[in-house]
C-alpha positions as semicolon CSV with decimal commas, in nm:
position;residue;x (nm);y (nm);z (nm)
1;X;13,245;-1,768;13,523
2;X;13,432;-2,076;13,639
3;X;13,658;-2,083;13,943
4;X;13,969;-2,068;13,719
5;X;14,193;-1,767;13,770
6;X;14,255;-1,530;13,483
7;X;14,589;-1,601;13,318
8;X;14,800;-1,287;13,267
9;X;14,954;-1,426;12,948
10;X;14,606;-1,473;12,804
11;X;14,507;-1,123;12,912
12;X;14,822;-0,974;12,760
13;X;14,749;-1,139;12,425
14;X;14,384;-1,032;12,451
15;X;14,481;-0,668;12,502
16;X;14,730;-0,681;12,216
17;X;14,473;-0,833;11,981
18;X;14,223;-0,558;12,064
19;X;14,475;-0,274;12,041
20;X;14,611;-0,398;11,709
21;X;14,266;-0,505;11,586
22;X;14,429;-0,822;11,456
23;X;14,504;-1,171;11,585
24;X;14,785;-1,194;11,327
25;X;14,961;-0,881;11,453
26;X;14,914;-0,989;11,813
27;X;15,069;-1,325;11,722
28;X;15,377;-1,146;11,589
29;X;15,412;-0,951;11,913
30;X;15,394;-1,258;12,139
31;X;15,600;-1,479;11,905
32;X;15,318;-1,728;11,848
33;X;15,125;-1,850;11,546
34;X;14,789;-1,696;11,465
35;X;14,618;-2,028;11,536
36;X;14,786;-2,038;11,879
37;X;14,651;-1,691;11,957
38;X;14,303;-1,801;11,848
39;X;14,327;-2,096;12,085
40;X;14,437;-1,860;12,365
41;X;14,130;-1,645;12,307
42;X;13,907;-1,953;12,309
43;X;14,065;-2,055;12,639
44;X;13,997;-1,707;12,780
45;X;13,633;-1,738;12,678
46;X;13,615;-2,076;12,852
47;X;13,763;-1,933;13,172
48;X;13,532;-1,631;13,178
49;X;13,228;-1,822;13,058
50;X;13,147;-1,546;12,810
51;X;13,181;-1,486;12,439
52;X;13,436;-1,207;12,401
53;X;13,442;-1,161;12,023
54;X;13,176;-1,148;11,755
55;X;13,234;-1,162;11,379
56;X;13,179;-0,842;11,183
57;X;13,233;-0,870;10,809
58;X;13,583;-1,005;10,756
59;X;13,692;-0,897;11,100
60;X;13,553;-0,900;11,452
61;X;13,455;-0,672;11,735
62;X;13,430;-0,707;12,110
63;X;13,105;-0,814;12,270
64;X;12,980;-0,624;12,574
65;X;13,152;-0,886;12,792
66;X;13,474;-0,847;12,595
67;X;13,466;-0,471;12,635
68;X;13,409;-0,511;13,010
69;X;13,699;-0,755;13,041
70;X;13,930;-0,523;12,846
71;X;13,924;-0,256;13,116
72;X;13,997;-0,506;13,392
73;X;14,267;-0,673;13,182
74;X;14,455;-0,345;13,148
75;X;14,429;-0,285;13,522
76;X;14,550;-0,635;13,609
77;X;14,849;-0,610;13,375
78;X;14,941;-0,270;13,521
79;X;14,908;-0,396;13,880
80;X;15,123;-0,697;13,792
81;X;15,398;-0,471;13,661
82;X;15,376;-0,245;13,965
83;X;15,398;-0,543;14,201
84;X;15,703;-0,682;14,021
85;X;15,874;-0,343;14,039
86;X;15,787;-0,293;14,406
87;X;15,916;-0,637;14,507
88;X;16,238;-0,618;14,308
89;X;16,544;-0,662;14,524
90;X;16,692;-0,351;14,370
91;X;16,466;-0,080;14,237
92;X;16,543;0,000;13,875
93;X;16,691;0,348;13,853
94;X;16,837;0,552;13,571
95;X;16,701;0,725;13,265
96;X;16,498;0,628;12,960
97;X;16,488;0,858;12,659
98;X;16,174;0,877;12,446
99;X;16,128;1,054;12,114
100;X;15,774;1,128;12,002
101;X;15,612;1,333;11,722
102;X;15,407;1,634;11,828
103;X;15,094;1,456;11,697
104;X;15,092;1,234;12,008
105;X;15,212;1,490;12,263
106;X;14,863;1,567;12,394
107;X;14,667;1,257;12,292
108;X;14,888;0,989;12,444
109;X;15,192;1,127;12,623
110;X;15,029;1,225;12,957
111;X;14,889;0,872;13,001
112;X;15,222;0,713;12,907
113;X;15,416;0,923;13,158
114;X;15,169;0,858;13,442
115;X;15,162;0,482;13,386
116;X;15,539;0,454;13,352
117;X;15,601;0,657;13,668
118;X;15,366;0,427;13,862
119;X;15,568;0,120;13,760
120;X;15,917;0,275;13,780
121;X;15,901;0,563;14,030
122;X;16,282;0,584;14,052
123;X;16,335;0,614;13,678
124;X;16,383;0,947;13,504
125;X;16,212;0,977;13,167
126;X;16,349;1,226;12,917
127;X;16,107;1,320;12,639
128;X;16,201;1,478;12,307
129;X;15,914;1,608;12,092
130;X;16,031;1,670;11,738
131;X;15,982;1,589;11,372
132;X;16,040;1,243;11,235
133;X;16,379;1,299;11,068
134;X;16,552;1,455;11,374
135;X;16,410;1,182;11,600
136;X;16,545;0,911;11,368
137;X;16,887;1,077;11,367
138;X;16,897;1,096;11,747
139;X;16,795;0,731;11,776
140;X;17,066;0,623;11,534
141;X;17,330;0,816;11,730
142;X;17,217;0,660;12,060
143;X;17,073;0,980;12,206
144;X;16,726;0,821;12,231
145;X;16,620;0,473;12,345
146;X;16,288;0,448;12,161
147;X;16,093;0,663;11,917
148;X;15,747;0,661;11,761
149;X;15,753;0,710;11,386
150;X;15,537;0,722;11,073
151;X;15,605;0,541;10,747
152;X;15,448;0,412;10,427
153;X;15,559;0,064;10,533
154;X;15,679;-0,092;10,858
155;X;16,056;-0,149;10,877
156;X;16,170;-0,503;10,950
157;X;16,311;-0,410;11,292
158;X;16,011;-0,198;11,398
159;X;15,732;-0,268;11,647
160;X;15,399;-0,201;11,468
161;X;15,128;-0,005;11,649
162;X;14,861;0,063;11,388
163;X;14,775;0,266;11,080
164;X;14,609;0,604;11,024
165;X;14,453;0,765;10,715
166;X;14,630;1,073;10,583
167;X;14,386;1,363;10,548
168;X;14,349;1,702;10,388
169;X;14,292;1,936;10,682
170;X;14,190;2,300;10,697
171;X;13,985;2,555;10,889
172;X;13,644;2,456;11,024
173;X;13,520;2,782;10,873
174;X;13,443;2,775;10,503
175;X;13,749;2,801;10,279
176;X;13,679;2,911;9,923
177;X;13,859;2,651;9,714
178;X;13,810;2,639;9,340
179;X;13,946;2,383;9,098
180;X;14,087;2,660;8,879
181;X;14,305;2,830;9,143
182;X;14,628;2,675;9,275
183;X;14,564;2,492;9,603
184;X;14,711;2,692;9,898
185;X;14,917;2,442;10,096
186;X;15,059;2,456;10,448
187;X;15,369;2,239;10,431
188;X;15,643;2,109;10,654
189;X;15,997;2,170;10,541
190;X;16,140;1,880;10,341
191;X;16,207;1,599;10,409
192;X;15,853;1,523;10,525
193;X;15,652;1,205;10,465
194;X;15,315;1,385;10,463
195;X;15,439;1,659;10,230
196;X;15,559;1,395;9,985
197;X;15,233;1,199;10,003
198;X;15,020;1,508;9,939
199;X;15,229;1,648;9,654
200;X;15,247;1,310;9,482
201;X;14,867;1,281;9,500
202;X;14,822;1,627;9,347
203;X;15,075;1,553;9,074
204;X;14,884;1,239;8,972
205;X;14,570;1,443;8,898
206;X;14,762;1,742;8,757
207;X;14,627;1,971;9,030
208;X;14,823;2,294;9,069
209;X;14,925;2,421;9,412
210;X;15,118;2,698;9,580
211;X;15,299;2,714;9,916
212;X;15,092;2,935;10,148
213;X;15,317;2,858;10,445
214;X;15,625;2,646;10,511
215;X;15,708;2,558;10,872
216;X;15,911;2,323;11,085
217;X;15,654;2,327;11,365
218;X;15,328;2,131;11,387
219;X;15,188;2,396;11,623
220;X;15,262;2,661;11,362
221;X;15,100;2,447;11,095
222;X;14,782;2,400;11,299
223;X;14,768;2,774;11,376
224;X;14,789;2,858;11,005
225;X;14,517;2,602;10,927
226;X;14,291;2,743;11,199
227;X;14,341;3,092;11,056
228;X;14,228;2,973;10,712
229;X;14,561;3,037;10,539
230;X;14,540;2,711;10,350
231;X;14,523;2,333;10,366
232;X;14,770;2,096;10,526
233;X;14,835;1,722;10,493
234;X;14,837;1,522;10,815
235;X;14,651;1,255;11,008
236;X;14,367;1,364;11,237
237;X;14,575;1,268;11,542
238;X;14,596;1,573;11,768
239;X;14,357;1,767;11,544
240;X;14,295;2,099;11,725
241;X;13,968;2,285;11,768
242;X;13,901;2,502;11,466
243;X;14,035;2,248;11,215
244;X;13,848;1,983;11,021
245;X;13,906;1,708;10,767
246;X;13,835;1,832;10,412
247;X;13,852;1,507;10,215
248;X;13,635;1,516;9,904
249;X;13,623;1,897;9,899
250;X;13,672;2,059;9,557
251;X;13,814;1,748;9,400
252;X;14,091;1,684;9,652
253;X;14,246;1,343;9,577
254;X;14,225;1,054;9,822
255;X;14,535;0,986;10,030
256;X;14,680;0,656;10,158
257;X;14,718;0,535;10,513
258;X;15,047;0,562;10,701
259;X;15,184;0,307;10,944
260;X;15,267;0,401;11,303
261;X;15,545;0,205;11,470
262;X;15,822;0,213;11,729
263;X;16,196;0,185;11,677
264;X;16,450;0,109;11,949
265;X;16,821;0,189;11,969
266;X;16,917;-0,150;12,110
267;X;16,796;-0,489;11,986
268;X;16,778;-0,604;12,351
269;X;16,653;-0,300;12,546
270;X;16,657;-0,274;12,926
271;X;16,362;-0,381;13,143
272;X;16,258;-0,019;13,188
273;X;16,266;0,049;12,813
274;X;16,070;-0,271;12,748
275;X;15,801;-0,158;12,992
276;X;15,793;0,187;12,830
277;X;15,745;0,016;12,494
278;X;15,452;-0,188;12,630
279;X;15,283;0,122;12,773
280;X;15,344;0,321;12,455
281;X;15,203;0,041;12,245
282;X;14,883;0,009;12,448
283;X;14,824;0,384;12,483
284;X;14,899;0,491;12,126
285;X;14,708;0,195;11,981
286;X;14,397;0,313;12,165
287;X;14,443;0,669;12,033
288;X;14,484;0,534;11,680
289;X;14,168;0,322;11,701
290;X;13,973;0,632;11,802
291;X;14,099;0,825;11,498
292;X;14,117;0,553;11,232
C-alpha cells in the first residue's frame, strides 16, 4: 500500500457498488457517470496497491483484498458519521419514523437500529412493521418519513436497494402435491403484490388452486406454511425454520424477481433521515445479496 490516505468518497462508492452489485446503480446513487465510478475504483486500487475486483462472466466479484477492504470501509464510514455527529455544535434531536415490511424485521432491523443509535443517540426512532399498502398510505399522509417497499419495477422517485426472486414456499416436511388436485395456497388479503404474481403465474399454465388460508399477517402465513397447510408465495427473506423453497415441485411455474426500494415522504429529507436511509441501504442490500 502507498502512503496515500483512504478517501471516504471512494470508500462510500466502493461500498455502494458492492451492496448494489453494480457500478451503474452505484453511479446513480452518487450522481456520477458509470465511467467516473470505474475511475474511482481504479484510483482506490492504486491507493491500496491491490486488485479489488475480478471479472466473473458479465459481472465481477471481490478479490480477497476487496473483501478485506469492505469490512474496514464500512467501519470507517460509520466512524466518520459518529465523529460528525459528536462534534456537531448542536446534537440532532427529534424523531424519525420508519416503515418496514415484516420480511426485514429480524434480518435487518436490529442492525439498522443499533447503527443509527450510535450515530444519533439523541434521536428517537419510531418503527412501524406492516404490509406494503398500509405503509404506503402512511407515507403519503406524512405519518412516516421513509419506508422499504417491494415492486415489479422501481418508481422514478425511489431509492433502489436490490432485487429478490419470488418463491413458492411450504413446509420442510413432505407435502403431497399432485398436478390433478387444486393447489392449496396460503395467501395475503388483497391487495398483495405476491398474491397477484403467484395467481397470474398459475393462470398462465391453467393450474387450479384453492385458498387454504387467507391472512393479513406474515407471521400467521409462516405458521400455516410450517404446519403444512399449503404453499405461500414470498421471497426467502426472513424464511423461518421449518419452511423451504419448493420451486420446481409438481410443476409449479417459475416466478419473477421483485425490486426492493425505499421511498421518502420529503424530496429533501433531514440529516437524520438521510443517515437512516444510508444505513438501511447498506444493511438491507447485504441481506438481499445473501438471499438472492
